[in-house]
Coordinates of C-alpha atoms and ligand atoms in Angstrom, one line a residue:
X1 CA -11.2 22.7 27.7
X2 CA -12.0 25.0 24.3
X3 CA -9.8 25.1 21.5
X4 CA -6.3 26.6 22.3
X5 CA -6.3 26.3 26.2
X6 CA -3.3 25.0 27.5
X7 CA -3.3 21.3 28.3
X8 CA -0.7 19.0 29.6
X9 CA 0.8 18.4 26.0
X10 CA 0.8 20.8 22.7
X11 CA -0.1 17.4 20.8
X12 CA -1.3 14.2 22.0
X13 CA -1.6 11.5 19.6
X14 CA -3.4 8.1 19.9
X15 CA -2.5 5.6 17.7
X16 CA 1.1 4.9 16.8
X17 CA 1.2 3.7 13.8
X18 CA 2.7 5.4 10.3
X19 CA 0.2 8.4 11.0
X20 CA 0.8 8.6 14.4
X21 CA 4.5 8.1 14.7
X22 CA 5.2 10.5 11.9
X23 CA 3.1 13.1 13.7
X24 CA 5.1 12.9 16.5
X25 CA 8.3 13.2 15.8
X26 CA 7.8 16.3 13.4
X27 CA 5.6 17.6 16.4
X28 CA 9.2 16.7 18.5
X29 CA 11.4 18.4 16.0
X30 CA 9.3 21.9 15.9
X31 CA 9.4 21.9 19.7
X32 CA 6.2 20.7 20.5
X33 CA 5.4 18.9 23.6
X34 CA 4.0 15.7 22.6
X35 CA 2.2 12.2 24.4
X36 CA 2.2 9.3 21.9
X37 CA -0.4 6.5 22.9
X38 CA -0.2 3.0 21.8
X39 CA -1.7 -0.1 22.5
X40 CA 0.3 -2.4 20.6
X41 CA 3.9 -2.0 19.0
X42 CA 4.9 1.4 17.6
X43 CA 5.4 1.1 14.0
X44 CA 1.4 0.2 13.7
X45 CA -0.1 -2.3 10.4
X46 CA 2.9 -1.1 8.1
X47 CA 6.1 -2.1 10.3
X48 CA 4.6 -5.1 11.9
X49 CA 1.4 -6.8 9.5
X50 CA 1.9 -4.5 6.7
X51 CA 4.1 -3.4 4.4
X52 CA 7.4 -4.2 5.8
X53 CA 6.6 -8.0 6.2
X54 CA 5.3 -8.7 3.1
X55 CA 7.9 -6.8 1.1
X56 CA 10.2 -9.3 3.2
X57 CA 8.0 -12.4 1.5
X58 CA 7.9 -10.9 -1.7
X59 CA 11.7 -10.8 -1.8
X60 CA 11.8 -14.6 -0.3
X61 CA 9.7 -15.1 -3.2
X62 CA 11.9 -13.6 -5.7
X63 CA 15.0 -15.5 -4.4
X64 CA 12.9 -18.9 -4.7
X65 CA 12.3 -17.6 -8.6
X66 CA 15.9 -16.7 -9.1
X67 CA 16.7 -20.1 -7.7
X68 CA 14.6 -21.9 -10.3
X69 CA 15.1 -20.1 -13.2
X70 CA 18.7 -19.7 -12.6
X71 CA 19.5 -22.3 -16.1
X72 CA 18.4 -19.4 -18.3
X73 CA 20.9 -17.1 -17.5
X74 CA 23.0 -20.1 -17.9
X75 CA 23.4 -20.5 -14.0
X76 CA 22.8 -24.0 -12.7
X77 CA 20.6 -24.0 -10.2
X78 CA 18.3 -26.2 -8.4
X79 CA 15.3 -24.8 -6.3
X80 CA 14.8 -27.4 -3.4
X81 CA 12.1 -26.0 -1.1
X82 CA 10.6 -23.2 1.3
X83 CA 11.5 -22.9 4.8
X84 CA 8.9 -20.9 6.3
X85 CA 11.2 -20.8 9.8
X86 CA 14.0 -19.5 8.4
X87 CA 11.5 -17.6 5.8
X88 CA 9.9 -16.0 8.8
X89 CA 13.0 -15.2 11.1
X90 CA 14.4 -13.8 8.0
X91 CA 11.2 -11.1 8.3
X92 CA 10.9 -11.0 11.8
X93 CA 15.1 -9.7 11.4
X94 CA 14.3 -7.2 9.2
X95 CA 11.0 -6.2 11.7
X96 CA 13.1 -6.4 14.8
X97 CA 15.9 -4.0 13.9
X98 CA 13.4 -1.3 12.1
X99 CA 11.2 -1.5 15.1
X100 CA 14.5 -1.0 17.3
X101 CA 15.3 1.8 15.4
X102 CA 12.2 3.8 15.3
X103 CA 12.0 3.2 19.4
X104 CA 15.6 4.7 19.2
X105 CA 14.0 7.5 17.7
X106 CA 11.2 8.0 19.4
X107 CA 13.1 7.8 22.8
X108 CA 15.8 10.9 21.7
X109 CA 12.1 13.0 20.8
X110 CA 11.7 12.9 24.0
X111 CA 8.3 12.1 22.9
X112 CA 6.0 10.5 26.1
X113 CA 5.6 7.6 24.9
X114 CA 2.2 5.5 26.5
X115 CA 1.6 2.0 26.6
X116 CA -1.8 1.7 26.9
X117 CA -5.4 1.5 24.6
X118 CA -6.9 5.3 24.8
X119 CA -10.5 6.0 24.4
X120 CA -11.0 10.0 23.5
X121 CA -13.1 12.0 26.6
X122 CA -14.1 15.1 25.0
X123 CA -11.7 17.0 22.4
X124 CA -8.7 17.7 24.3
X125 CA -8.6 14.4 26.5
X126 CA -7.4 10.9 26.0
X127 CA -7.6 8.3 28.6
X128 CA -5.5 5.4 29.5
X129 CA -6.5 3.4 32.5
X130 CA -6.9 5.7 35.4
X131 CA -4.4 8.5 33.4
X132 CA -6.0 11.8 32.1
X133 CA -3.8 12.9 29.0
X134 CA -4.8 16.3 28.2
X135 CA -3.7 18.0 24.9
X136 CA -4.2 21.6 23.5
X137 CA -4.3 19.4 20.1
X138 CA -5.6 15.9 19.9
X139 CA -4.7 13.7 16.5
X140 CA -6.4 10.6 16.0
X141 CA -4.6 8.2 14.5
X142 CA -6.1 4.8 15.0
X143 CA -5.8 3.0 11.7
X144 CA -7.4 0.3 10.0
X145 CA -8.3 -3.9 10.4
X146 CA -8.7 -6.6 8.0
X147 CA -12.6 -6.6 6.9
X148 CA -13.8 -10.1 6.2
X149 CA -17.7 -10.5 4.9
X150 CA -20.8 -11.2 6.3
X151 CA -21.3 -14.4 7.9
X152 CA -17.7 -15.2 6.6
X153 CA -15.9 -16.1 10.0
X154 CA -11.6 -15.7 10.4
X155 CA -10.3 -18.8 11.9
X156 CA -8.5 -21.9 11.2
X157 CA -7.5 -22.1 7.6
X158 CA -9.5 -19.1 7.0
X159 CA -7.0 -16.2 7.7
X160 CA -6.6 -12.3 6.9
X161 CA -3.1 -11.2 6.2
X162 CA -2.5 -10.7 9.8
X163 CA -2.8 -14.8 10.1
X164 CA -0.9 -15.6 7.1
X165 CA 1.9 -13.2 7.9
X166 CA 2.5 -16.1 10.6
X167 CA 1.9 -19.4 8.7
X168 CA 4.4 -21.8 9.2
X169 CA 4.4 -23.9 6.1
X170 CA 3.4 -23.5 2.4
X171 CA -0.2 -24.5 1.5
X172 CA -0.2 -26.6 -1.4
X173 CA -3.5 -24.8 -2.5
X174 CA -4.7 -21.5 -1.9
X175 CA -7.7 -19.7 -2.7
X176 CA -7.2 -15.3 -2.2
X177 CA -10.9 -13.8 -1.7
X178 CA -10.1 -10.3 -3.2
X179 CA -7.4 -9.3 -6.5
X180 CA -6.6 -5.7 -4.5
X181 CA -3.5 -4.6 -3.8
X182 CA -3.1 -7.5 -0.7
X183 CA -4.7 -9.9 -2.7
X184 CA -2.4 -10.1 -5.6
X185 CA 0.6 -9.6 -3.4
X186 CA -0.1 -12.5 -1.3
X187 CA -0.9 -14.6 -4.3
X188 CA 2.4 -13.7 -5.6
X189 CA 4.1 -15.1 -2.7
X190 CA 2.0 -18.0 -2.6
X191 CA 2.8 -19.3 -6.3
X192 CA 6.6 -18.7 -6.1
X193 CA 6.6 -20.5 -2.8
X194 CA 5.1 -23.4 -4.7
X195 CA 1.0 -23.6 -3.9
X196 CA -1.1 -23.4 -5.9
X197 CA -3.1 -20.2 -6.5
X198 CA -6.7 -19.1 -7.6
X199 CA -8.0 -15.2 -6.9
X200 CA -11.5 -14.7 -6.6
X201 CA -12.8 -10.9 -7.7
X202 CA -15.7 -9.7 -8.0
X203 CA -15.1 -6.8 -9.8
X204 CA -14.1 -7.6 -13.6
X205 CA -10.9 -7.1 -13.0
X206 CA -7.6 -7.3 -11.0
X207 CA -6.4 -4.1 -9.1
X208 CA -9.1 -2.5 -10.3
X209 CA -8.1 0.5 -9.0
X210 CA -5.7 0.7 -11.6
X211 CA -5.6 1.7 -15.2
X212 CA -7.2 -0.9 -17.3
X213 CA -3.9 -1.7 -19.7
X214 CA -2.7 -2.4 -16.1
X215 CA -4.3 -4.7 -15.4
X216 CA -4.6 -6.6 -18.4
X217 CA -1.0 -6.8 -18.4
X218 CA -1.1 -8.2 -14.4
X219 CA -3.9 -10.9 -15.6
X220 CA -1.4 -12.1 -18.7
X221 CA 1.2 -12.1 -16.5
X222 CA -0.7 -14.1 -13.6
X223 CA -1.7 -16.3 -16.2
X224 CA 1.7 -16.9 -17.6
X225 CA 2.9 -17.8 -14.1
X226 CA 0.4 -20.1 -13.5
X227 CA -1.6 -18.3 -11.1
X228 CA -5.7 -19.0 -11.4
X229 CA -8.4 -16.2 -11.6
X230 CA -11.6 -15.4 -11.4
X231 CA -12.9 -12.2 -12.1
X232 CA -17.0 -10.6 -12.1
X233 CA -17.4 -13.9 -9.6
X234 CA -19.2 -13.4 -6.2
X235 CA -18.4 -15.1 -2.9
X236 CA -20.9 -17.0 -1.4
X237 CA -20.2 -19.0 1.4
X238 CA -16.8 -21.1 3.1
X239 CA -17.3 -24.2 5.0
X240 CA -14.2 -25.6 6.6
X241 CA -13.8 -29.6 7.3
X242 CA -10.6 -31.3 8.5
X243 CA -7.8 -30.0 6.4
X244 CA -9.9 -28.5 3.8
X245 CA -11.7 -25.1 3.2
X246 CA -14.5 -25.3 0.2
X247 CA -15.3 -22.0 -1.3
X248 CA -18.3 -21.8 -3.1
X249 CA -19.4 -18.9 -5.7
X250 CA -22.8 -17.6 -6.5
X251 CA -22.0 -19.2 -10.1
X252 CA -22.6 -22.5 -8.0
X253 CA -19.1 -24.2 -8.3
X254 CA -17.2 -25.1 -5.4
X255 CA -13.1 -24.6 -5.3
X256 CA -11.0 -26.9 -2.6
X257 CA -7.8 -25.3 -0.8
X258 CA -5.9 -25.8 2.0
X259 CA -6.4 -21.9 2.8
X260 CA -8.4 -19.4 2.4
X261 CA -7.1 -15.5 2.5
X262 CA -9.7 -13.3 3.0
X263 CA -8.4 -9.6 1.5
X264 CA -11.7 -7.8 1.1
X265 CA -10.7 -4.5 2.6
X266 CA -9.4 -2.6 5.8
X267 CA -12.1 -1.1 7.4
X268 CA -11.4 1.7 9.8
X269 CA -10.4 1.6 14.0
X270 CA -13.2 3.8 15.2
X271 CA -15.3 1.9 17.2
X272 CA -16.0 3.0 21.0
X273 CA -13.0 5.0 21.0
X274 CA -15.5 8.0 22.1
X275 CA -15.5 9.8 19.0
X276 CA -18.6 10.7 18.6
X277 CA -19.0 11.5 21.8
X278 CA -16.3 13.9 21.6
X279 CA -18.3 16.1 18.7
X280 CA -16.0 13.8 15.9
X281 CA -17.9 13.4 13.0
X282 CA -17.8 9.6 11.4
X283 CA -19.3 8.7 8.8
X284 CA -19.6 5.0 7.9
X285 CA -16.5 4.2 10.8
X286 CA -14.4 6.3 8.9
X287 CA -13.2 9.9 10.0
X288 CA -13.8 13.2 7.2
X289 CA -11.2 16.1 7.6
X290 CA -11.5 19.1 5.5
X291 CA -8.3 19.6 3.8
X292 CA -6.4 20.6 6.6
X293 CA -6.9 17.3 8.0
X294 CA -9.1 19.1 11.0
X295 CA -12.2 16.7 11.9
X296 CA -15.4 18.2 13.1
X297 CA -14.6 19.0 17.1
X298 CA -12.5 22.0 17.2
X299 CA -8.4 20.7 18.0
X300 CA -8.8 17.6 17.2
X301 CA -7.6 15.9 13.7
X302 CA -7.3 12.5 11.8
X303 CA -4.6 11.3 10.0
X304 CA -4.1 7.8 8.5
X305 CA -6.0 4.9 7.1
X306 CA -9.0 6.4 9.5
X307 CA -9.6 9.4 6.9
X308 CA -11.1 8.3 3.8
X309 CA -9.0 7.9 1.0
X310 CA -5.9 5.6 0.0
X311 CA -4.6 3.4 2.7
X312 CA -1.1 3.7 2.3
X313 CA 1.5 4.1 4.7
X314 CA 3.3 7.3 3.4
X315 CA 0.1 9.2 3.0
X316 CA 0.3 8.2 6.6
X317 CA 3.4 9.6 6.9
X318 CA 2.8 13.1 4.7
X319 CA -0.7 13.8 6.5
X320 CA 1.1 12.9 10.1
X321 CA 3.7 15.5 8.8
X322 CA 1.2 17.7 8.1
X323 CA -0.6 18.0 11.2
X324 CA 2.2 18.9 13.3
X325 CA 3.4 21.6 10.5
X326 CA -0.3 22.9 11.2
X327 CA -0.4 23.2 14.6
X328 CA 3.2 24.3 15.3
X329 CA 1.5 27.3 12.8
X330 CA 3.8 26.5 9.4
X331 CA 0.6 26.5 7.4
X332 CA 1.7 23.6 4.9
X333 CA 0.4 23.0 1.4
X334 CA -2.4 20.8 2.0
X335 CA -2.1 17.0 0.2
X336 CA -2.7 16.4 -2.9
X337 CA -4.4 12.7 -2.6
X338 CA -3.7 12.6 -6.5
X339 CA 0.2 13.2 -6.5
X340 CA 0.6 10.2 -4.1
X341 CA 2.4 7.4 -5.9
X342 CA 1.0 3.7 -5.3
X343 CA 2.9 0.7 -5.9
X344 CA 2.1 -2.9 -5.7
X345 CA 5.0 -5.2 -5.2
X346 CA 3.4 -8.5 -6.8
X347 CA 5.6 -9.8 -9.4
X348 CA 5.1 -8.1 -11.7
X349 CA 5.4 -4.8 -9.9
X350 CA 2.7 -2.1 -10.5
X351 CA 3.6 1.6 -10.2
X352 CA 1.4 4.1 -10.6
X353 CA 0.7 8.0 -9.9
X354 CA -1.9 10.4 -10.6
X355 CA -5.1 9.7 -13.1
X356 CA -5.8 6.5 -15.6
X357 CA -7.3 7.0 -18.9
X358 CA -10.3 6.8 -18.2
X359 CA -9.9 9.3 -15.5
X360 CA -8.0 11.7 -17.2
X361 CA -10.5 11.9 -20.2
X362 CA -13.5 12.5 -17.4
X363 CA -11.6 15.5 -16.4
X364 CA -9.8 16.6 -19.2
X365 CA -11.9 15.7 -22.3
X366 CA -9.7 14.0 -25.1
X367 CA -5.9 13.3 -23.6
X368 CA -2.7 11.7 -25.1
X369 CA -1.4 8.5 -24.1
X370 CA 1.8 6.4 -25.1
X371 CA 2.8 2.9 -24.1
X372 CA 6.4 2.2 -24.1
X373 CA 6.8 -1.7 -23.9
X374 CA 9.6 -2.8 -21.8
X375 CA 10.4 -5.2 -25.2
X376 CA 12.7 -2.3 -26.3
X377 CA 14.2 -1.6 -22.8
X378 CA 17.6 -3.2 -22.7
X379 CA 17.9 -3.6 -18.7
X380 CA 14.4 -5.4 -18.7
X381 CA 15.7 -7.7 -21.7
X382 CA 18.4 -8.6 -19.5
X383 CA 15.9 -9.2 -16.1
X384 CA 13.6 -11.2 -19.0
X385 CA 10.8 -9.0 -17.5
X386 CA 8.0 -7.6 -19.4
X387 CA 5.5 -5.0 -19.0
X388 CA 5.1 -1.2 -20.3
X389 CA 5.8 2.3 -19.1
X390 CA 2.2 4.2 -20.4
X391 CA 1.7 8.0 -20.1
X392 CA -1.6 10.2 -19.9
X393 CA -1.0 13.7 -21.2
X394 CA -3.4 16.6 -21.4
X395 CA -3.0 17.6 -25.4
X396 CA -0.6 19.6 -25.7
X397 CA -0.5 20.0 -21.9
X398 CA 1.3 17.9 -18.8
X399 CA 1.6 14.1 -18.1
X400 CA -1.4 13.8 -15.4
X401 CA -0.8 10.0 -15.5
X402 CA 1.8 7.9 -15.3
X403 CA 1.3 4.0 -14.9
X404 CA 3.7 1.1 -15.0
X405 CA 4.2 -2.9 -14.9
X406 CA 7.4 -5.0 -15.1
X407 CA 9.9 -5.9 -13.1
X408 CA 11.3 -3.8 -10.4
X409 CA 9.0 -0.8 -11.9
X410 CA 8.1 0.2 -8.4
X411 CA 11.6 1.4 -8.3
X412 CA 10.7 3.9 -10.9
X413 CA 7.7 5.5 -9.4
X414 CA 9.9 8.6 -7.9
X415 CA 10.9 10.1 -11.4
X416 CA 7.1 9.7 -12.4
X417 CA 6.0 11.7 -9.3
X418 CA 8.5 14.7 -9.8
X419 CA 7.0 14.3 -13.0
X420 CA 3.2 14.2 -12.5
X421 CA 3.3 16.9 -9.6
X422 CA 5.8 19.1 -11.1
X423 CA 3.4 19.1 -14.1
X424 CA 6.3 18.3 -16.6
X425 CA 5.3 18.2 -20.2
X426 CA 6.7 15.1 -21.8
X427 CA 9.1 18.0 -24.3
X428 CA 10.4 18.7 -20.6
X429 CA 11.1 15.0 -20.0
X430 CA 12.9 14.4 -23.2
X431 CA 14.9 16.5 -22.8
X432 CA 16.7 14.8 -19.6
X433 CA 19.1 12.1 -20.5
X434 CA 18.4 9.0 -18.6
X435 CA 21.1 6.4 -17.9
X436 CA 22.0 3.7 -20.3
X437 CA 21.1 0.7 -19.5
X438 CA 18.4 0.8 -17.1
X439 CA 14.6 -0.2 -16.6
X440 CA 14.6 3.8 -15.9
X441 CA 15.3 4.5 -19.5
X442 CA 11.8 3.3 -20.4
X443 CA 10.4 6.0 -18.7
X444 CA 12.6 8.7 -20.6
X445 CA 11.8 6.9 -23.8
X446 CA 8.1 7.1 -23.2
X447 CA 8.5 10.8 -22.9
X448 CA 10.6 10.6 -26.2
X449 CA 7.9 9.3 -27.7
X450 CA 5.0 10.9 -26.6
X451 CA 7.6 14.4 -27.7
X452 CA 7.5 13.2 -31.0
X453 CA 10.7 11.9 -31.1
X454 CA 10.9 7.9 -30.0
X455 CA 14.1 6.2 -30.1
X456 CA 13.9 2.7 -29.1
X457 CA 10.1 2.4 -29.8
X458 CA 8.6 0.2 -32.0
X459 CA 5.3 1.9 -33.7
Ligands
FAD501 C1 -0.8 -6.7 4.3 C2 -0.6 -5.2 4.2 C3 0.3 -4.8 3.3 C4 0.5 -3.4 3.2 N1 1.5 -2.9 2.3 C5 1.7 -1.6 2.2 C6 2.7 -1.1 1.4 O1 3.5 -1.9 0.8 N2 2.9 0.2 1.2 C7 2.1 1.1 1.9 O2 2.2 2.3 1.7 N3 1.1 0.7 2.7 C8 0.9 -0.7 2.8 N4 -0.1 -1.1 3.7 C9 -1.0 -0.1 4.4 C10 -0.3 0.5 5.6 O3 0.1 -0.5 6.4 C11 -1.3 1.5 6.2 O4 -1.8 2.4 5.3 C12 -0.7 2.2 7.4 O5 -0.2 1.3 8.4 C13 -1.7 3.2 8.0 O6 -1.1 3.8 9.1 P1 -2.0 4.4 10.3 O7 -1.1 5.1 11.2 O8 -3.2 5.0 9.8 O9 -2.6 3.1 11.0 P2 -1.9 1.8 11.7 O10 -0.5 1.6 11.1 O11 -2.9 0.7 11.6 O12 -1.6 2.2 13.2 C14 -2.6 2.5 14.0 C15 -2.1 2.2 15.4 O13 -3.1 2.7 16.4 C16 -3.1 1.8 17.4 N5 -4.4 1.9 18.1 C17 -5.6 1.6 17.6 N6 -6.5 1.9 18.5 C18 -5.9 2.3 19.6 C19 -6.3 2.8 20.9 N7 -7.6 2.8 21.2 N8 -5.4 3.2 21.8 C20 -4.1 3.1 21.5 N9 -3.6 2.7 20.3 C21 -4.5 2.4 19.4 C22 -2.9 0.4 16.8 O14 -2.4 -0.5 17.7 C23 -1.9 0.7 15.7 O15 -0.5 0.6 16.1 C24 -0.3 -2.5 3.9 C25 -1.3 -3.0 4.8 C26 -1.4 -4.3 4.9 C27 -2.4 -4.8 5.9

C-alpha cells in the first residue's frame, strides 16, 4: 500500500509501552482511528520493570532510613528489618491501580487494543497471528531489554533489574556491574535495605553521563553511606557456586556476593520484527528518525527507547505525542533531546537538564558557572541533606545547564527546565521570589548569585 492509501486504521502502533501508549491516545484525542498492539501488559518497561517499581523501592528505602535515623531529629525509633513481601505488595499496589488506570483509559479511546506479539509486513502492515492490521501510518514502538555482556549469562543469583524487581529477600552482599542511572539506583535500595554494596564501573566515574561535580558529589556521598566502588575497573568473568557469585576484574581480584546485578545497558527490541524487510533502516538494532521522528520507509516512524538517544520514559511520552500531532497534520515543534530533564532517584537524588561544563564550553567557548551548596539552604539543613544546585551560563548569555544533587532535588528539575528551554538569563531568575523555606530556594539563590547579587551564599 504507498504512503497515504487508506488502510484499516489512520495509526497502528506496535508496542505499548510509554512510546506507544502515549501515541495512542493523543492519536485517539485528534480523532484518529487507531490499533494498539501489545504482547505483554500495556504500560511497557516504565509501569511494570521500570520506573514505577523502583521509585516504589527507593521510597521503601527512604522509610527504612527514616526509621533509623529517626534519634537525630530527636524521634525514637528503632529500624527492625525489611519485608520484601509486604515491600513488594506494597509496589505491586501502586502497579496494579496505575496499570488499571491507564487500561481505563485506553478502553474510553476507543483505541483497538491487541493482545498479541506483531512482526511488521511491509510499511503499512502489522501482523498478529493470522490478523492482517493495516495502517495508513505505522509507529514502531518496541522498546528496549536489559543487555548483559559477552559470555556473562542471567540466571540464578545473576539477575538484570527485571529479576531483582522480584527478589524476595535482602541479599546480605551485593555486587552492581554498572554505576548508570539503574546501577546506582539499585544500589541505593540495596544499602538502605541493609546488604552490603560494591559498584563496579568501568568508566572513571559514576553516572558518567553527568556533569563531573555531580558526580563527585554522588561518590562522597556513596562513600559516606557506606556504599563500595570501583571505578576505571573492567569486568572479566562471574562464576556462580552454591549460594555464592565470585566476580572477578581484569585487575585480578575476585569480590564474593550473594548477587550479582547486571546494569550494563538496554539494548534495543528490534530483532525479527521485519524491519528491515519492511525498508526500516537499523543501524546497530537501534531505529534513526530524522527529526520528525519518520524512519526510512515512507509512513512508518519510531518512537521510544528504539530511536537512539536517552532512554527515558517521558521522551517516550513527548516523541509518542509527537507522532500523532504529525500525522493528524499539527506539524509540532520537533524535540529538543537537550531540553529533556533527567533525574536519578538514588539517594542522593540527581537532577539535571541541558549541557555540563564540559559540554557547554565545547559549544560555547568560555561559559559561567556557580555552585550553590545546599549548606546555606535552610529546608535541606532541616532534611540534613547535602549536595549543590550548579549553573552553566553562556557569558553574559542564558543558563544552558543546570545540574543538581541532594535530597529530594529531582523535585526541583521542573523550574530548571522552564529555565534552560525558555533560555532565561540568571538576571531573569533573580528576579522571581522563591518561597521561604524550601530546597527550591537554592535554585533562586544560584541565580542570585550567578546575577551578582548572592544572598545566602558563602564565597
Ligand atoms: C529499572 C529501570 C528503571 C527506569 N527508571 C526510569 C525512570 O525513573 N524514569 C524514566 O523516565 N525512565 C526510566 N526507565 C526507562 C523507561 O522505562 C523507558 O525509557 C521507557 O519504558 C521506554 O518506553 P518505550 O515505549 O520505548 O518502550 P517499553 O516501555 O519497553 O515498551 C515497549 C513495549 O513493546 C512491547 N513489544 C515489544 N515487541 C513487541 C512485539 N513484537 N509485538 C507487540 N508488542 C511488543 C513490549 O512488550 C513493551 O510493552 C527505567 C527503565 C528501567 C529498566
Amino acid at each position: 500500500m504507498p504512503a497515504g492509501a487508506a488502510g484499516d486504521y489512520d495509526v497502528v502502533i506496535l508496542g505499548g509501552g510509554s512510546g506507544g501508549y502515549a501515541c495512542a491516545l493523543r492519536s485517539a484525542e485528534l480523532g484518529l482511528s487507531v490499533a494498539l498492539v501489545e504482547k505483554g501488559r500495556l504500560g511497557g518497561t516504565c509501569l511494570h520493570q521500570g520506573c514505577i517499581p523502583t521509585k516504589a523501592l527507593l521510597h521503601a528505602a527512604e522509610v527504612a532510613d527514616v526509621a533509623r535515623e529517626g534519634a537525630s531529629f530527636g524521634v525514637k525509633t528503632t529500624f527492625e528489618s525489611v519485608d520484601m513481601s509486604g515491600v513488594n505488595a506494597y509496589k505491586d499496589g501502586v502497579i496494579s491501580r496505575l496499570y488499571k488506570g491507564l487500561q481505563g483509559l485506553v478502553k474510553a479511546a476507543k483505541i483497538d487494543y491487541v493482545e498479541g506479539s506483531g512482526v511488521l509486513d511491509g510499511p503499512h502492515t502489522v501482523v498478529v497471528g493470522d490478523r492482517r492490521i493495516t495502517g495508513r501510518n505505522v509507529v514502531l514502538a518496541t522498546g528496549s531489554y536489559a543487555k548483559s555482556l559477552p559470555g556473562l549469562e542471567i540466571g540464578g543469583r545473576i539477575m538484570t533489574s527485571e529479576q531483582a524487581l522480584a527478589i524476595d529477600h535482602v541479599p546480605a552482599r551485593v555486587v552492581v556491574l554498572g554505576g548508570g542511572v539503574i546501577g546506582v539506583e539499585f544500589a541505593s535500595v540495596f544499602k538502605s535495605f541493609g546488604s552490603e554494596v560494591t559498584i563496579v564501573e568501568a568508566l572513571p566515574r559514576l553516572v558518567a553521563a553527568e556533569d563531573e561535580a555531580i558526580s563527585k558529589q554522588l561518590e562522597r556521598s556513596f562513600r559516606k553511606r557506606k556504599i563500595a566502588f570501583k571505578t576505571g575497573v573492567r569486568f572479566a568473568g562471574a562464576t556462580q557456586q552454591g549460594d555464592v557469585v565470585t566476580v572477578s576484574l581484569e585487575s585480578g581480584e575476585t569480590i564474593e556476593a550473594d548477587l550479582l546485578l547486571v546494569a550494563v545497558g538496554r539494548g534495543p527490541v528490534t530483532e525479527g520484527l521485519g524491519y528491515e524487510d519492511a525498508g526500516v533502516t537499523v543501524d546497530r538494532g537501534f531505529v534513526p528518525t530524522d527529526e520528525r521522528l519518520r524512519t526510512s520507509a515512507a509512513g512508518v516512524y519510531a518512537v521510544g527507547d528504539i530511536v537512539p538517544g536517552l532512554q527515558l520514559a517521558h521522551r517516550g511520552f513527548a516523541q509518542g505525542i509527537f507522532v500523532a500531532e504529525e500525522i493528524a497534520g499539527l506539524a509540532p515543534a520537533a524535540i529538543d533531546e537537550m531540553g529533556i530533564p533527567r533525574v536519578t532517584y538514588c539517594d542522593p537524588e540527581i537532577a539535571s537538564i541541558g549541557l555540563t561544563e564540559v559540554q557547554a564550553r565545547e559549544k560555547h567557548g568560555d561559559v559561567a558557572t556557580y555552585e550553590y551548596n545546599l549548606g546555606g539552604n535552610g529546608k535541606s539543613q532541616i532534611l540534613g541533606t547535602q549536595g549543590f544546585v550548579k549553573l552553566v551560563r553562556q557569558v553574559d548569555g542564558p543558563v544552558v545547564g543546570v545540574h543538581m544533587i541532594g535530597a529530594r532535588m529531582g523535585e526541583q528539575i521542573g523550574e530548571a527546565q522552564l529555565i534552560v528551554n525558555w533560555e532565561a538569563h540568571p538576571e531573569d531568575v533573580a528576579g522571581l521570589i522563591h518561597a521561604h523555606p524550601t530546597q527550591n530556594e537554592a535554585l533562586g539563590e544560584a541565580h542570585l548569585a550567578l546575577a551578582g547579587k548572592p544572598l545566602h551564599a558563602h564565597a
